């Protein structure tokens, strides 16, 4: 499905006000908000030219802030690739007022918050969220990043190693590899053509300057208040929030640094149309068409690129993707911006190829340019714009809430792109039909301007190697004859390509339903006309002030995954139904009505969310496909190819991901490995799959939930539709979930994996004793106490690697602690020894000795777990999890919070000693970089093949009841 949203909006009531600031009256354009938005906003500018947007939301249970510096890796000094990214890392490691490295992160984490940052081509964004009562002290720590960072020489050396580790850890990441090789099409004079992450080599000290000197020089030049925007969200009043901001951020220096502007063309125009071929390591097959266009950043009121993206990326009947799929040569397509700064950009069409499609570049290209000709001559129409505008008006009017930190992050970035009055509605705004703007872009989407990238195994040709990610690629000109053929590809009336029809899913009812019974505090079971064995629940909920609802149902069968073959056929069935439905339900997605159909261990689940008005139309289409699937041999073969690629690619993922995935393989019973699934895949035919689908639906358990702006009678109608779709089914009460193995029997299992990667990895799992509320509470709080010190100790102090986590691994409600590290410098045995040293020293940490700090951490976890549902879909999913776990009181979260609140520091010291220090059992998965290192564990059972693992698992690690 094309994930590019239609970012449009209509006219909402506007207001412009004046605010008093520090005794001076400053005219300010306050952001225009929707009629359903209860938050208050104020925009102002400090004396140092820092632009600020504050948001007062007394009902929010979170606070947050984000500062965006309008400079990124595009401004890296020549020869110092990755410096902007390295600087982003360094600001977390001590300031003049708060010199302790990591103090900021510890404070945020201890008070139920989270924090992060990112560096892009022309932005560096820092953000956090936290409990509202701690916003002011958090802002004090945060602001010092931009006032008095220390750039401590000790941490410069250490963090440079971490940046290098980040680069090393992602060298096998296929997205990064393809992106690195794609720079062969970028103008070498444009800064985006350069490596941007940083490494020990690019950030090494030089005779002319040390990297610390270059960091300070870069910071002093670009970290100027006039290039910064700040957004702060909190419970306090606007006046109080403004006072906080003025006190904390007025000391940021303003150097009046000009905004970096890159006038060089983005795409290399020295050559004509070329074909770039890239060889992936994973089984990735993609064809990308790229065209240079001028920047359209200033055209946000008309969004001509979005208009074209929606037409080219449409997936309905007659669309480009629909025709490619009918030919069996593609199974996915997206269209939109590839790159954009304030001068230049690129438009691209990306097509996911089938095996057959790899050799059909010429045929695909003719269809692409025929489709562009159709749009050029018949697709630029006012009614399409008006339909988009209506949907965008609805999207803005009923925009869903997000976490305070995410909101601040989004707003600080938007403030560089939109006028202050449009910061909220800018991404949705569609005010003008920019017909000429659309046609101007279409003039540039021609065969003689195209650059094509083919990602697929390279034939025997003279390939070059990209130096940082070692990707093989080749560039060759496209001959003039082909360009002429593509230029002459014209749409005719007998073509199978067609433009989208008016969208039947555009909602007509856009108001909340009146007179709905809102008396139920939690979902209540539907009993009228619903069989006793069917679990169907309903709850009216209009608290989010939008005419939306969620309709969820799960069809579970004992046949779903009782064998590797059945698991494979379950997956194929679900994917074929999704494939069958895609063209007909894609317009629903555009109209704000989302649909998911996915397989799980007990069967499959359907989720419909969005405007309630046309949900019945969508539901009937979905049920029709599920009850009478169109199992076509040609589509089955393509889906089988797609699945085979995915399962084979699992072994190409990063070591940390593979070791954690292996944990699930070892813990869940039964679990069918990717190799076992692949062994069954070839033998599946349409006839065999048809028999399986009938067997699957012969005996089923059904769970349903109807939640939101939906009446009980409507829910009962929908429930009957679902049940009636399977008239031959015998209804049963439930299907058992897969079990989990009990590793608490005194043995340690060490699983050694042979992963082709220069990094090693180690994952260690400690399992909780049972599913009890008390056990889940203790493990959750223990992880909260360990997370920050473990990260800082192994990543920053010991410089083990970039990917370092102490986190939860909960399987079927059995809680667990996972320690996961991926390292370019340390063997699994080294990491294991550091883990042991850390765990032995835990009792000396302040988290385990300072009662006040412990209470702060515990309260922070409670507040995080207590956070209000931001969106209707959040609450629907929470109710759905409760139904899946048979928690029909719908209060398991409250029960868990109560159990955590009752825990004391002595409780946690005792629990840590019992479950971690003194536990004789753990599960270890390791991947040595050289294939030889091993973890030394007394009485450990070490296994190197999954087949050998199965036998030992059955002998020593019984299935938990």
PDB file of N, CA and C in Angstrom, residues 26-66:
ATOM      1  N   UNK A  26       4.171  42.192  21.895  1.00  0.00           N
ATOM      2  CA  UNK A  26       4.700  41.736  20.610  1.00  0.00           C
ATOM      3  C   UNK A  26       3.547  41.168  19.800  1.00  0.00           C
ATOM      4  N   UNK A  27       3.370  41.643  18.573  1.00  0.00           N
ATOM      5  CA  UNK A  27       2.339  41.087  17.707  1.00  0.00           C
ATOM      6  C   UNK A  27       2.750  39.677  17.322  1.00  0.00           C
ATOM      7  N   UNK A  28       1.845  38.743  17.480  1.00  0.00           N
ATOM      8  CA  UNK A  28       2.182  37.353  17.191  1.00  0.00           C
ATOM      9  C   UNK A  28       1.043  36.688  16.448  1.00  0.00           C
ATOM     10  N   UNK A  29       1.393  35.853  15.479  1.00  0.00           N
ATOM     11  CA  UNK A  29       0.410  35.045  14.782  1.00  0.00           C
ATOM     12  C   UNK A  29       0.338  33.707  15.492  1.00  0.00           C
ATOM     13  N   UNK A  30      -0.743  33.476  16.188  1.00  0.00           N
ATOM     14  CA  UNK A  30      -0.868  32.217  16.879  1.00  0.00           C
ATOM     15  C   UNK A  30      -1.344  31.151  15.899  1.00  0.00           C
ATOM     16  N   UNK A  31      -0.884  29.920  16.046  1.00  0.00           N
ATOM     17  CA  UNK A  31      -1.298  28.858  15.124  1.00  0.00           C
ATOM     18  C   UNK A  31      -2.804  28.669  15.127  1.00  0.00           C
ATOM     19  N   UNK A  32      -3.340  28.438  13.957  1.00  0.00           N
ATOM     20  CA  UNK A  32      -4.762  28.167  13.821  1.00  0.00           C
ATOM     21  C   UNK A  32      -5.016  26.714  14.174  1.00  0.00           C
ATOM     22  N   UNK A  33      -6.019  26.480  15.002  1.00  0.00           N
ATOM     23  CA  UNK A  33      -6.289  25.124  15.450  1.00  0.00           C
ATOM     24  C   UNK A  33      -7.691  24.701  15.031  1.00  0.00           C
ATOM     25  N   UNK A  34      -7.947  23.403  15.114  1.00  0.00           N
ATOM     26  CA  UNK A  34      -9.253  22.899  14.719  1.00  0.00           C
ATOM     27  C   UNK A  34     -10.271  23.123  15.829  1.00  0.00           C
ATOM     28  N   UNK A  35     -11.520  22.972  15.482  1.00  0.00           N
ATOM     29  CA  UNK A  35     -12.600  23.223  16.441  1.00  0.00           C
ATOM     30  C   UNK A  35     -12.637  22.180  17.554  1.00  0.00           C
ATOM     31  N   UNK A  36     -11.983  21.039  17.363  1.00  0.00           N
ATOM     32  CA  UNK A  36     -11.982  19.997  18.394  1.00  0.00           C
ATOM     33  C   UNK A  36     -10.721  20.030  19.251  1.00  0.00           C
ATOM     34  N   UNK A  37      -9.826  20.968  18.998  1.00  0.00           N
ATOM     35  CA  UNK A  37      -8.556  21.059  19.722  1.00  0.00           C
ATOM     36  C   UNK A  37      -8.737  21.975  20.932  1.00  0.00           C
ATOM     37  N   UNK A  38      -8.601  21.418  22.147  1.00  0.00           N
ATOM     38  CA  UNK A  38      -8.797  22.185  23.372  1.00  0.00           C
ATOM     39  C   UNK A  38      -7.506  22.800  23.913  1.00  0.00           C
ATOM     40  N   UNK A  39      -6.407  22.560  23.288  1.00  0.00           N
ATOM     41  CA  UNK A  39      -5.137  23.091  23.782  1.00  0.00           C
ATOM     42  C   UNK A  39      -5.006  24.571  23.417  1.00  0.00           C
ATOM     43  N   UNK A  40      -4.187  25.279  24.188  1.00  0.00           N
ATOM     44  CA  UNK A  40      -3.900  26.688  23.909  1.00  0.00           C
ATOM     45  C   UNK A  40      -2.478  26.809  23.384  1.00  0.00           C
ATOM     46  N   UNK A  41      -2.296  27.709  22.410  1.00  0.00           N
ATOM     47  CA  UNK A  41      -1.005  27.860  21.749  1.00  0.00           C
ATOM     48  C   UNK A  41      -0.558  29.318  21.797  1.00  0.00           C
ATOM     49  N   UNK A  42       0.743  29.507  21.851  1.00  0.00           N
ATOM     50  CA  UNK A  42       1.295  30.865  21.757  1.00  0.00           C
ATOM     51  C   UNK A  42       2.637  30.799  21.042  1.00  0.00           C
ATOM     52  N   UNK A  43       2.774  31.656  20.053  1.00  0.00           N
ATOM     53  CA  UNK A  43       4.034  31.773  19.317  1.00  0.00           C
ATOM     54  C   UNK A  43       4.688  33.105  19.694  1.00  0.00           C
ATOM     55  N   UNK A  44       6.004  33.078  19.930  1.00  0.00           N
ATOM     56  CA  UNK A  44       6.726  34.324  20.187  1.00  0.00           C
ATOM     57  C   UNK A  44       8.197  34.114  19.851  1.00  0.00           C
ATOM     58  N   UNK A  45       8.919  35.209  19.882  1.00  0.00           N
ATOM     59  CA  UNK A  45      10.356  35.177  19.564  1.00  0.00           C
ATOM     60  C   UNK A  45      11.123  35.846  20.694  1.00  0.00           C
ATOM     61  N   UNK A  46      12.162  35.172  21.160  1.00  0.00           N
ATOM     62  CA  UNK A  46      12.998  35.742  22.207  1.00  0.00           C
ATOM     63  C   UNK A  46      13.905  36.832  21.631  1.00  0.00           C
ATOM     64  N   UNK A  47      14.497  37.611  22.521  1.00  0.00           N
ATOM     65  CA  UNK A  47      15.389  38.679  22.084  1.00  0.00           C
ATOM     66  C   UNK A  47      16.582  38.152  21.293  1.00  0.00           C
ATOM     67  N   UNK A  48      16.958  36.885  21.541  1.00  0.00           N
ATOM     68  CA  UNK A  48      18.086  36.316  20.808  1.00  0.00           C
ATOM     69  C   UNK A  48      17.673  35.698  19.470  1.00  0.00           C
ATOM     70  N   UNK A  49      16.405  35.908  19.073  1.00  0.00           N
ATOM     71  CA  UNK A  49      15.843  35.438  17.794  1.00  0.00           C
ATOM     72  C   UNK A  49      15.462  33.965  17.791  1.00  0.00           C
ATOM     73  N   UNK A  50      15.493  33.328  18.946  1.00  0.00           N
ATOM     74  CA  UNK A  50      14.964  31.963  19.032  1.00  0.00           C
ATOM     75  C   UNK A  50      13.448  32.018  18.903  1.00  0.00           C
ATOM     76  N   UNK A  51      12.906  31.269  17.953  1.00  0.00           N
ATOM     77  CA  UNK A  51      11.456  31.230  17.733  1.00  0.00           C
ATOM     78  C   UNK A  51      10.853  30.115  18.569  1.00  0.00           C
ATOM     79  N   UNK A  52       9.742  30.416  19.240  1.00  0.00           N
ATOM     80  CA  UNK A  52       9.199  29.516  20.253  1.00  0.00           C
ATOM     81  C   UNK A  52       7.701  29.317  20.041  1.00  0.00           C
ATOM     82  N   UNK A  53       7.262  28.085  20.223  1.00  0.00           N
ATOM     83  CA  UNK A  53       5.841  27.772  20.261  1.00  0.00           C
ATOM     84  C   UNK A  53       5.584  26.995  21.551  1.00  0.00           C
ATOM     85  N   UNK A  54       4.695  27.513  22.382  1.00  0.00           N
ATOM     86  CA  UNK A  54       4.351  26.833  23.618  1.00  0.00           C
ATOM     87  C   UNK A  54       2.905  26.350  23.537  1.00  0.00           C
ATOM     88  N   UNK A  55       2.660  25.214  24.185  1.00  0.00           N
ATOM     89  CA  UNK A  55       1.352  24.571  24.128  1.00  0.00           C
ATOM     90  C   UNK A  55       0.921  24.249  25.553  1.00  0.00           C
ATOM     91  N   UNK A  56      -0.198  24.813  25.957  1.00  0.00           N
ATOM     92  CA  UNK A  56      -0.748  24.535  27.283  1.00  0.00           C
ATOM     93  C   UNK A  56      -1.880  23.529  27.152  1.00  0.00           C
ATOM     94  N   UNK A  57      -1.703  22.392  27.835  1.00  0.00           N
ATOM     95  CA  UNK A  57      -2.697  21.332  27.788  1.00  0.00           C
ATOM     96  C   UNK A  57      -2.894  20.797  29.201  1.00  0.00           C
ATOM     97  N   UNK A  58      -3.770  21.433  29.984  1.00  0.00           N
ATOM     98  CA  UNK A  58      -3.962  21.014  31.384  1.00  0.00           C
ATOM     99  C   UNK A  58      -4.398  19.570  31.537  1.00  0.00           C
ATOM    100  N   UNK A  59      -4.985  18.985  30.487  1.00  0.00           N
ATOM    101  CA  UNK A  59      -5.473  17.607  30.574  1.00  0.00           C
ATOM    102  C   UNK A  59      -4.399  16.580  30.240  1.00  0.00           C
ATOM    103  N   UNK A  60      -3.247  17.028  29.756  1.00  0.00           N
ATOM    104  CA  UNK A  60      -2.209  16.084  29.356  1.00  0.00           C
ATOM    105  C   UNK A  60      -1.538  15.461  30.567  1.00  0.00           C
ATOM    106  N   UNK A  61      -1.210  14.180  30.461  1.00  0.00           N
ATOM    107  CA  UNK A  61      -0.472  13.522  31.537  1.00  0.00           C
ATOM    108  C   UNK A  61       1.015  13.422  31.216  1.00  0.00           C
ATOM    109  N   UNK A  62       1.424  14.114  30.161  1.00  0.00           N
ATOM    110  CA  UNK A  62       2.827  14.163  29.802  1.00  0.00           C
ATOM    111  C   UNK A  62       3.198  15.594  29.442  1.00  0.00           C
ATOM    112  N   UNK A  63       4.483  15.893  29.568  1.00  0.00           N
ATOM    113  CA  UNK A  63       5.020  17.162  29.088  1.00  0.00           C
ATOM    114  C   UNK A  63       6.165  16.828  28.151  1.00  0.00           C
ATOM    115  N   UNK A  64       6.554  17.776  27.336  1.00  0.00           N
ATOM    116  CA  UNK A  64       7.634  17.498  26.404  1.00  0.00           C
ATOM    117  C   UNK A  64       8.191  18.761  25.791  1.00  0.00           C
ATOM    118  N   UNK A  65       9.339  18.615  25.166  1.00  0.00           N
ATOM    119  CA  UNK A  65       9.975  19.746  24.496  1.00  0.00           C
ATOM    120  C   UNK A  65      10.846  19.231  23.374  1.00  0.00           C
ATOM    121  N   UNK A  66      11.072  20.090  22.406  1.00  0.00           N
ATOM    122  CA  UNK A  66      11.956  19.759  21.284  1.00  0.00           C
ATOM    123  C   UNK A  66      12.570  21.035  20.758  1.00  0.00           C
TER     124      UNK A  66
END
